Amino acid sequence: MKAPITRRKSLLVAAAAALALTLSACGGSSGSNPSPVQKPSFAAGSSMEKLANAGTIKIGTKFDQPLFGQKGLDGKPVGFDVEIGKAIAAKLGIAADKIEWVETVSANRESFIEQGRVDLVIATYTINDARKQKVDFAGPYYEAGQALLVNKSDSSITKPEDVKGKKVCSVTGSTPAKTIVEKYGAELVPAATYTACLEPLRNKQVVAVTTDNVILAGYVDKEPDAFKLASDQTFTKEPYGIGLKKGDTAFRSWINDQLEAFAKDDTYKKAWESTAGKVIKTVPSLPKIDRY
Ligand code: GLU
């Protein structure tokens, strides 16, 4: 027997609501859409003016890192880096749906900036002197630290010294890959992305995966029965910056101003709480901006 029409309608509404919930739980929602500033004005010839006039911006981010930059079911990335990107674009008068997201992996971030394939890189991107030879950084907007991900059943590894001479997976071109080899004597098994390190870990082809604690925390959150962090301690400092073309000081300084404003008006806090903050509960405060 058919349910009466009103009841059928409410069943449909309930089913649609359940689907919406499922989609957002799977990362199907494309996050916030901050209102763009209407007709912002910038110095003639500045990158800000050019981007505002173009009405679009190309931002490089990760496409497969939970919590920071991960492509959702609608094809748009979600995460803390993505929220920071949207907030910056809004200050240029560019709406979230006008941002062109470009996948950048650890190894191609400098070259994508140098070649102008992206205007900015916001991609768990550690500021360091070697990279500063090629690109400039606004920020830092967050400070992570290197850690180790191991199989849940493994209690033999608790610190980086424990992986000496052992196979560890990390990503080509990343700071953790360099550190685990040069400082701790691990044998690197390189991959293009961190997600590609998970199967080798599960199959015990490597004893650990190493990168920033907050990236690894996203994988533990997805598979708490399979993986764990070797320890709560981190063993490096990884200050995340926003990469841009070397020498564009006006743009860098303007982005730094925006980051400071986001910390004051709660944009920063909301960006965290709606993304990484779902797993990492402590809301960070904006680190001191390095206006070098
Ligand atoms: N923050 C580190 C880096 O920039 C590791 C994370 C990553 O590879 O994106 O290399």
Short mmCIF file of C-alpha atoms and ligand atoms in Angstrom, two decimals:
data_model
loop_
_atom_site.label_atom_id
_atom_site.label_comp_id
_atom_site.label_asym_id
_atom_site.label_seq_id
_atom_site.Cartn_x
_atom_site.Cartn_y
_atom_site.Cartn_z
CA MET A 1 0.00 0.00 0.00
CA LYS A 2 1.21 3.48 -0.93
CA ALA A 3 1.88 5.99 1.85
CA PRO A 4 -0.40 9.06 1.69
CA ILE A 5 1.01 11.81 -0.52
CA THR A 6 2.10 14.13 2.33
CA ARG A 7 3.84 11.27 4.04
CA ARG A 8 5.56 10.26 0.79
CA LYS A 9 6.71 13.87 0.42
CA SER A 10 8.19 13.97 3.89
CA LEU A 11 9.92 10.64 3.27
CA LEU A 12 11.46 12.14 0.17
CA VAL A 13 12.59 15.22 2.11
CA ALA A 14 14.12 12.97 4.77
CA ALA A 15 15.90 10.90 2.12
CA ALA A 16 17.28 14.05 0.47
CA ALA A 17 18.49 15.37 3.83
CA ALA A 18 20.17 12.04 4.59
CA LEU A 19 21.90 12.12 1.20
CA ALA A 20 23.11 15.67 1.80
CA LEU A 21 24.54 14.57 5.15
CA THR A 22 26.29 11.59 3.57
CA LEU A 23 27.72 13.75 0.81
CA SER A 24 29.12 16.28 3.24
CA ALA A 25 30.56 13.50 5.40
CA CYS A 26 32.37 12.18 2.30
CA GLY A 27 33.76 15.58 1.51
CA GLY A 28 31.10 16.21 -1.12
CA SER A 29 30.42 19.73 0.08
CA SER A 30 32.66 22.40 -1.31
CA GLY A 31 32.98 24.27 1.99
CA SER A 32 32.32 27.94 2.52
CA ASN A 33 31.72 30.59 -0.09
CA PRO A 34 32.95 33.83 1.47
CA SER A 35 31.38 36.95 -0.07
CA PRO A 36 33.84 38.68 -2.36
CA VAL A 37 34.69 42.33 -1.68
CA GLN A 38 32.85 44.49 -4.23
CA LYS A 39 35.17 46.42 -6.55
CA PRO A 40 38.27 46.48 -4.36
CA SER A 41 40.88 49.01 -5.49
CA PHE A 42 44.58 48.27 -5.77
CA ALA A 43 47.74 50.04 -6.94
CA ALA A 44 47.95 50.16 -10.72
CA GLY A 45 50.03 47.34 -12.15
CA SER A 46 50.04 45.29 -8.94
CA SER A 47 49.28 41.56 -8.99
CA MET A 48 46.26 42.31 -6.84
CA GLU A 49 44.89 44.70 -9.48
CA LYS A 50 45.59 42.26 -12.31
CA LEU A 51 43.85 39.39 -10.53
CA ALA A 52 40.93 41.56 -9.43
CA ASN A 53 40.46 42.74 -13.04
CA ALA A 54 40.73 39.20 -14.38
CA GLY A 55 38.09 38.08 -11.87
CA THR A 56 39.84 34.73 -11.44
CA ILE A 57 42.92 33.28 -9.74
CA LYS A 58 44.83 30.01 -10.14
CA ILE A 59 45.64 28.42 -6.80
CA GLY A 60 47.78 25.32 -6.44
CA THR A 61 46.79 22.98 -3.64
CA LYS A 62 46.89 19.29 -2.76
CA PHE A 63 44.04 17.14 -4.09
CA ASP A 64 44.46 14.08 -1.90
CA GLN A 65 45.36 15.25 1.59
CA PRO A 66 42.55 14.99 4.11
CA LEU A 67 41.95 18.10 6.26
CA PHE A 68 44.07 20.46 4.09
CA GLY A 69 43.32 19.91 0.42
CA GLN A 70 41.26 16.99 -0.81
CA LYS A 71 39.04 16.79 -3.85
CA GLY A 72 35.41 16.27 -2.90
CA LEU A 73 32.69 14.45 -4.82
CA ASP A 74 31.84 17.66 -6.69
CA GLY A 75 35.39 17.89 -8.02
CA LYS A 76 36.29 20.87 -5.83
CA PRO A 77 38.98 20.58 -3.18
CA VAL A 78 38.11 21.09 0.50
CA GLY A 79 40.33 21.68 3.52
CA PHE A 80 42.07 24.33 5.59
CA ASP A 81 44.42 25.38 2.75
CA VAL A 82 41.43 25.68 0.44
CA GLU A 83 39.55 27.87 2.94
CA ILE A 84 42.57 30.19 3.26
CA GLY A 85 42.69 30.40 -0.54
CA LYS A 86 39.00 31.28 -0.78
CA ALA A 87 39.35 33.96 1.89
CA ILE A 88 42.26 35.57 0.01
CA ALA A 89 40.41 35.38 -3.31
CA ALA A 90 37.36 37.05 -1.71
CA LYS A 91 39.56 40.00 -0.69
CA LEU A 92 40.53 40.33 -4.35
CA GLY A 93 36.84 40.45 -5.24
CA ILE A 94 36.93 36.88 -6.60
CA ALA A 95 34.14 34.49 -5.62
CA ALA A 96 35.00 30.91 -4.62
CA ASP A 97 33.46 29.50 -7.81
CA LYS A 98 35.79 31.65 -9.92
CA ILE A 99 38.95 30.13 -8.42
CA GLU A 100 40.79 27.74 -10.70
CA TRP A 101 42.19 25.00 -8.43
CA VAL A 102 45.31 23.33 -9.78
CA GLU A 103 46.73 20.17 -8.24
CA THR A 104 50.25 20.74 -6.99
CA VAL A 105 52.20 17.86 -5.48
CA SER A 106 55.21 18.36 -3.22
CA ALA A 107 57.77 18.19 -6.05
CA ASN A 108 56.24 20.67 -8.51
CA ARG A 109 55.27 23.61 -6.30
CA GLU A 110 58.29 25.82 -7.02
CA SER A 111 58.23 25.10 -10.76
CA PHE A 112 54.48 25.74 -11.06
CA ILE A 113 54.98 29.16 -9.44
CA GLU A 114 58.06 29.95 -11.53
CA GLN A 115 56.27 29.02 -14.76
CA GLY A 116 53.16 31.03 -13.87
CA ARG A 117 50.96 27.91 -13.96
CA VAL A 118 49.58 29.09 -10.62
CA ASP A 119 49.36 32.51 -8.97
CA LEU A 120 49.63 31.09 -5.47
CA VAL A 121 50.43 27.76 -3.85
CA ILE A 122 48.64 26.94 -0.60
CA ALA A 123 49.55 23.31 -0.08
CA THR A 124 51.04 22.35 3.32
CA TYR A 125 54.08 24.16 1.95
CA THR A 126 56.97 24.57 4.39
CA ILE A 127 58.84 27.87 4.21
CA ASN A 128 62.59 27.28 3.99
CA ASP A 129 65.70 28.93 2.62
CA ALA A 130 66.24 26.45 -0.22
CA ARG A 131 62.72 27.12 -1.56
CA LYS A 132 63.14 30.86 -1.00
CA GLN A 133 65.87 30.80 -3.65
CA LYS A 134 63.11 30.14 -6.19
CA VAL A 135 59.86 31.50 -4.76
CA ASP A 136 58.64 33.87 -2.06
CA PHE A 137 56.39 33.04 0.87
CA ALA A 138 53.68 34.95 2.68
CA GLY A 139 52.95 33.64 6.17
CA PRO A 140 53.47 31.44 8.02
CA TYR A 141 49.77 30.78 8.56
CA TYR A 142 50.26 27.49 10.46
CA GLU A 143 53.05 25.54 12.05
CA ALA A 144 53.14 21.76 11.71
CA GLY A 145 55.92 19.34 12.64
CA GLN A 146 57.22 16.09 11.20
CA ALA A 147 55.92 12.80 12.59
CA LEU A 148 55.71 9.08 11.72
CA LEU A 149 52.69 7.01 10.75
CA VAL A 150 52.92 3.28 11.51
CA ASN A 151 50.66 0.24 11.41
CA LYS A 152 48.35 0.12 14.42
CA SER A 153 49.80 -3.18 15.62
CA ASP A 154 53.41 -1.94 15.52
CA SER A 155 54.86 -0.76 18.83
CA SER A 156 58.52 -1.05 17.78
CA ILE A 157 58.72 2.51 16.39
CA THR A 158 58.13 5.49 18.65
CA LYS A 159 60.78 7.98 17.52
CA PRO A 160 62.66 8.86 14.29
CA GLU A 161 65.85 7.14 15.54
CA ASP A 162 63.91 3.85 15.35
CA VAL A 163 63.73 3.94 11.53
CA LYS A 164 67.49 4.04 10.95
CA GLY A 165 68.37 1.69 8.05
CA LYS A 166 64.66 0.86 7.57
CA LYS A 167 62.36 1.57 4.64
CA VAL A 168 60.18 4.63 5.09
CA CYS A 169 57.80 6.10 2.50
CA SER A 170 57.57 9.83 1.93
CA VAL A 171 57.01 12.18 -0.97
CA THR A 172 59.62 13.30 -3.47
CA GLY A 173 60.46 16.97 -3.07
CA SER A 174 59.13 17.23 0.49
CA THR A 175 61.08 18.39 3.54
CA PRO A 176 60.23 15.25 5.60
CA ALA A 177 61.68 12.95 2.90
CA LYS A 178 64.99 14.82 3.12
CA THR A 179 65.06 14.92 6.93
CA ILE A 180 64.30 11.24 7.45
CA VAL A 181 67.22 10.27 5.19
CA GLU A 182 69.78 12.95 6.03
CA LYS A 183 69.20 13.22 9.75
CA TYR A 184 67.83 9.82 10.71
CA GLY A 185 69.42 7.46 8.15
CA ALA A 186 66.22 5.86 6.87
CA GLU A 187 66.01 4.25 3.45
CA LEU A 188 63.54 6.37 1.47
CA VAL A 189 60.82 4.74 -0.60
CA PRO A 190 59.63 7.73 -2.61
CA ALA A 191 56.06 8.34 -3.76
CA ALA A 192 54.34 11.19 -5.59
CA THR A 193 51.70 11.78 -2.90
CA TYR A 194 51.23 10.69 0.71
CA THR A 195 48.12 8.70 -0.14
CA ALA A 196 50.34 6.55 -2.39
CA CYS A 197 52.40 5.64 0.71
CA LEU A 198 49.48 4.01 2.53
CA GLU A 199 49.35 0.68 0.68
CA PRO A 200 53.10 0.04 1.06
CA LEU A 201 52.68 0.69 4.80
CA ARG A 202 49.66 -1.59 5.08
CA ASN A 203 51.53 -4.33 3.19
CA LYS A 204 54.60 -3.82 5.37
CA GLN A 205 56.80 -2.94 2.40
CA VAL A 206 57.78 0.06 4.52
CA VAL A 207 57.79 0.37 8.31
CA ALA A 208 56.49 3.95 8.36
CA VAL A 209 55.22 6.90 6.37
CA THR A 210 56.64 10.25 7.32
CA THR A 211 55.41 13.79 6.82
CA ASP A 212 53.77 16.54 8.86
CA ASN A 213 51.78 15.46 11.92
CA VAL A 214 48.57 17.13 10.73
CA ILE A 215 48.63 15.39 7.36
CA LEU A 216 49.16 12.01 9.04
CA ALA A 217 46.39 12.81 11.55
CA GLY A 218 43.99 12.98 8.60
CA TYR A 219 44.91 9.44 7.54
CA VAL A 220 44.57 8.10 11.09
CA ASP A 221 41.14 9.72 11.27
CA LYS A 222 40.08 7.91 8.09
CA GLU A 223 41.46 4.52 9.13
CA PRO A 224 41.85 4.42 12.91
CA ASP A 225 41.90 0.61 12.95
CA ALA A 226 44.77 0.40 10.48
CA PHE A 227 47.15 3.22 11.35
CA LYS A 228 48.42 5.32 14.26
CA LEU A 229 50.94 8.06 14.87
CA ALA A 230 54.15 6.57 16.29
CA SER A 231 54.13 9.32 18.91
CA ASP A 232 52.44 12.63 19.69
CA GLN A 233 55.86 14.30 19.53
CA THR A 234 57.04 16.03 16.37
CA PHE A 235 60.70 16.29 15.44
CA THR A 236 60.89 19.29 13.07
CA LYS A 237 59.16 22.62 12.61
CA GLU A 238 57.22 22.99 9.37
CA PRO A 239 55.88 26.54 9.08
CA TYR A 240 53.32 26.65 6.26
CA GLY A 241 53.61 29.56 3.84
CA ILE A 242 51.72 30.76 0.79
CA GLY A 243 54.06 30.45 -2.17
CA LEU A 244 54.15 33.16 -4.83
CA LYS A 245 56.43 34.51 -7.54
CA LYS A 246 59.83 35.56 -6.25
CA GLY A 247 60.23 39.31 -6.03
CA ASP A 248 56.51 40.18 -5.85
CA THR A 249 56.93 41.98 -2.54
CA ALA A 250 53.76 44.06 -2.82
CA PHE A 251 51.61 40.93 -3.26
CA ARG A 252 53.43 39.10 -0.45
CA SER A 253 52.98 41.98 1.92
CA TRP A 254 49.29 42.37 0.98
CA ILE A 255 48.68 38.64 1.63
CA ASN A 256 50.42 38.99 4.99
CA ASP A 257 48.06 41.86 5.84
CA GLN A 258 45.07 39.67 4.93
CA LEU A 259 46.32 36.78 7.10
CA GLU A 260 46.60 39.13 10.07
CA ALA A 261 43.10 40.43 9.39
CA PHE A 262 41.74 36.83 9.19
CA ALA A 263 43.16 36.16 12.66
CA LYS A 264 41.36 39.23 14.03
CA ASP A 265 37.95 38.78 12.39
CA ASP A 266 37.61 35.01 13.04
CA THR A 267 37.97 34.01 9.38
CA TYR A 268 41.06 32.01 10.40
CA LYS A 269 39.29 30.29 13.30
CA LYS A 270 36.26 29.43 11.17
CA ALA A 271 38.47 28.10 8.37
CA TRP A 272 40.14 25.80 10.90
CA GLU A 273 36.97 24.68 12.67
CA SER A 274 35.18 23.77 9.45
CA THR A 275 38.10 21.65 8.16
CA ALA A 276 41.15 20.36 10.05
CA GLY A 277 39.51 21.37 13.34
CA LYS A 278 37.03 18.51 12.96
CA VAL A 279 39.91 16.20 13.82
CA ILE A 280 42.48 18.49 15.47
CA LYS A 281 40.35 20.20 18.08
CA THR A 282 42.73 22.87 19.35
CA VAL A 283 42.29 25.98 17.24
CA PRO A 284 45.79 27.25 16.42
CA SER A 285 46.63 30.91 16.66
CA LEU A 286 48.17 32.56 13.64
CA PRO A 287 51.98 32.31 13.99
CA LYS A 288 53.97 35.54 13.86
CA ILE A 289 54.09 36.63 10.22
CA ASP A 290 57.61 36.68 8.81
CA ARG A 291 57.84 39.93 6.84
CA TYR A 292 61.32 39.25 5.56
N1 GLU B 1 55.35 20.57 4.75
C1 GLU B 1 56.22 19.65 4.10
C2 GLU B 1 56.72 20.17 2.77
O1 GLU B 1 56.39 21.26 2.40
C3 GLU B 1 55.54 18.30 3.92
C4 GLU B 1 54.18 18.35 3.34
C5 GLU B 1 54.15 18.33 1.83
O2 GLU B 1 54.95 17.61 1.21
O3 GLU B 1 53.31 19.04 1.29
O4 GLU B 1 57.47 19.55 2.09
#
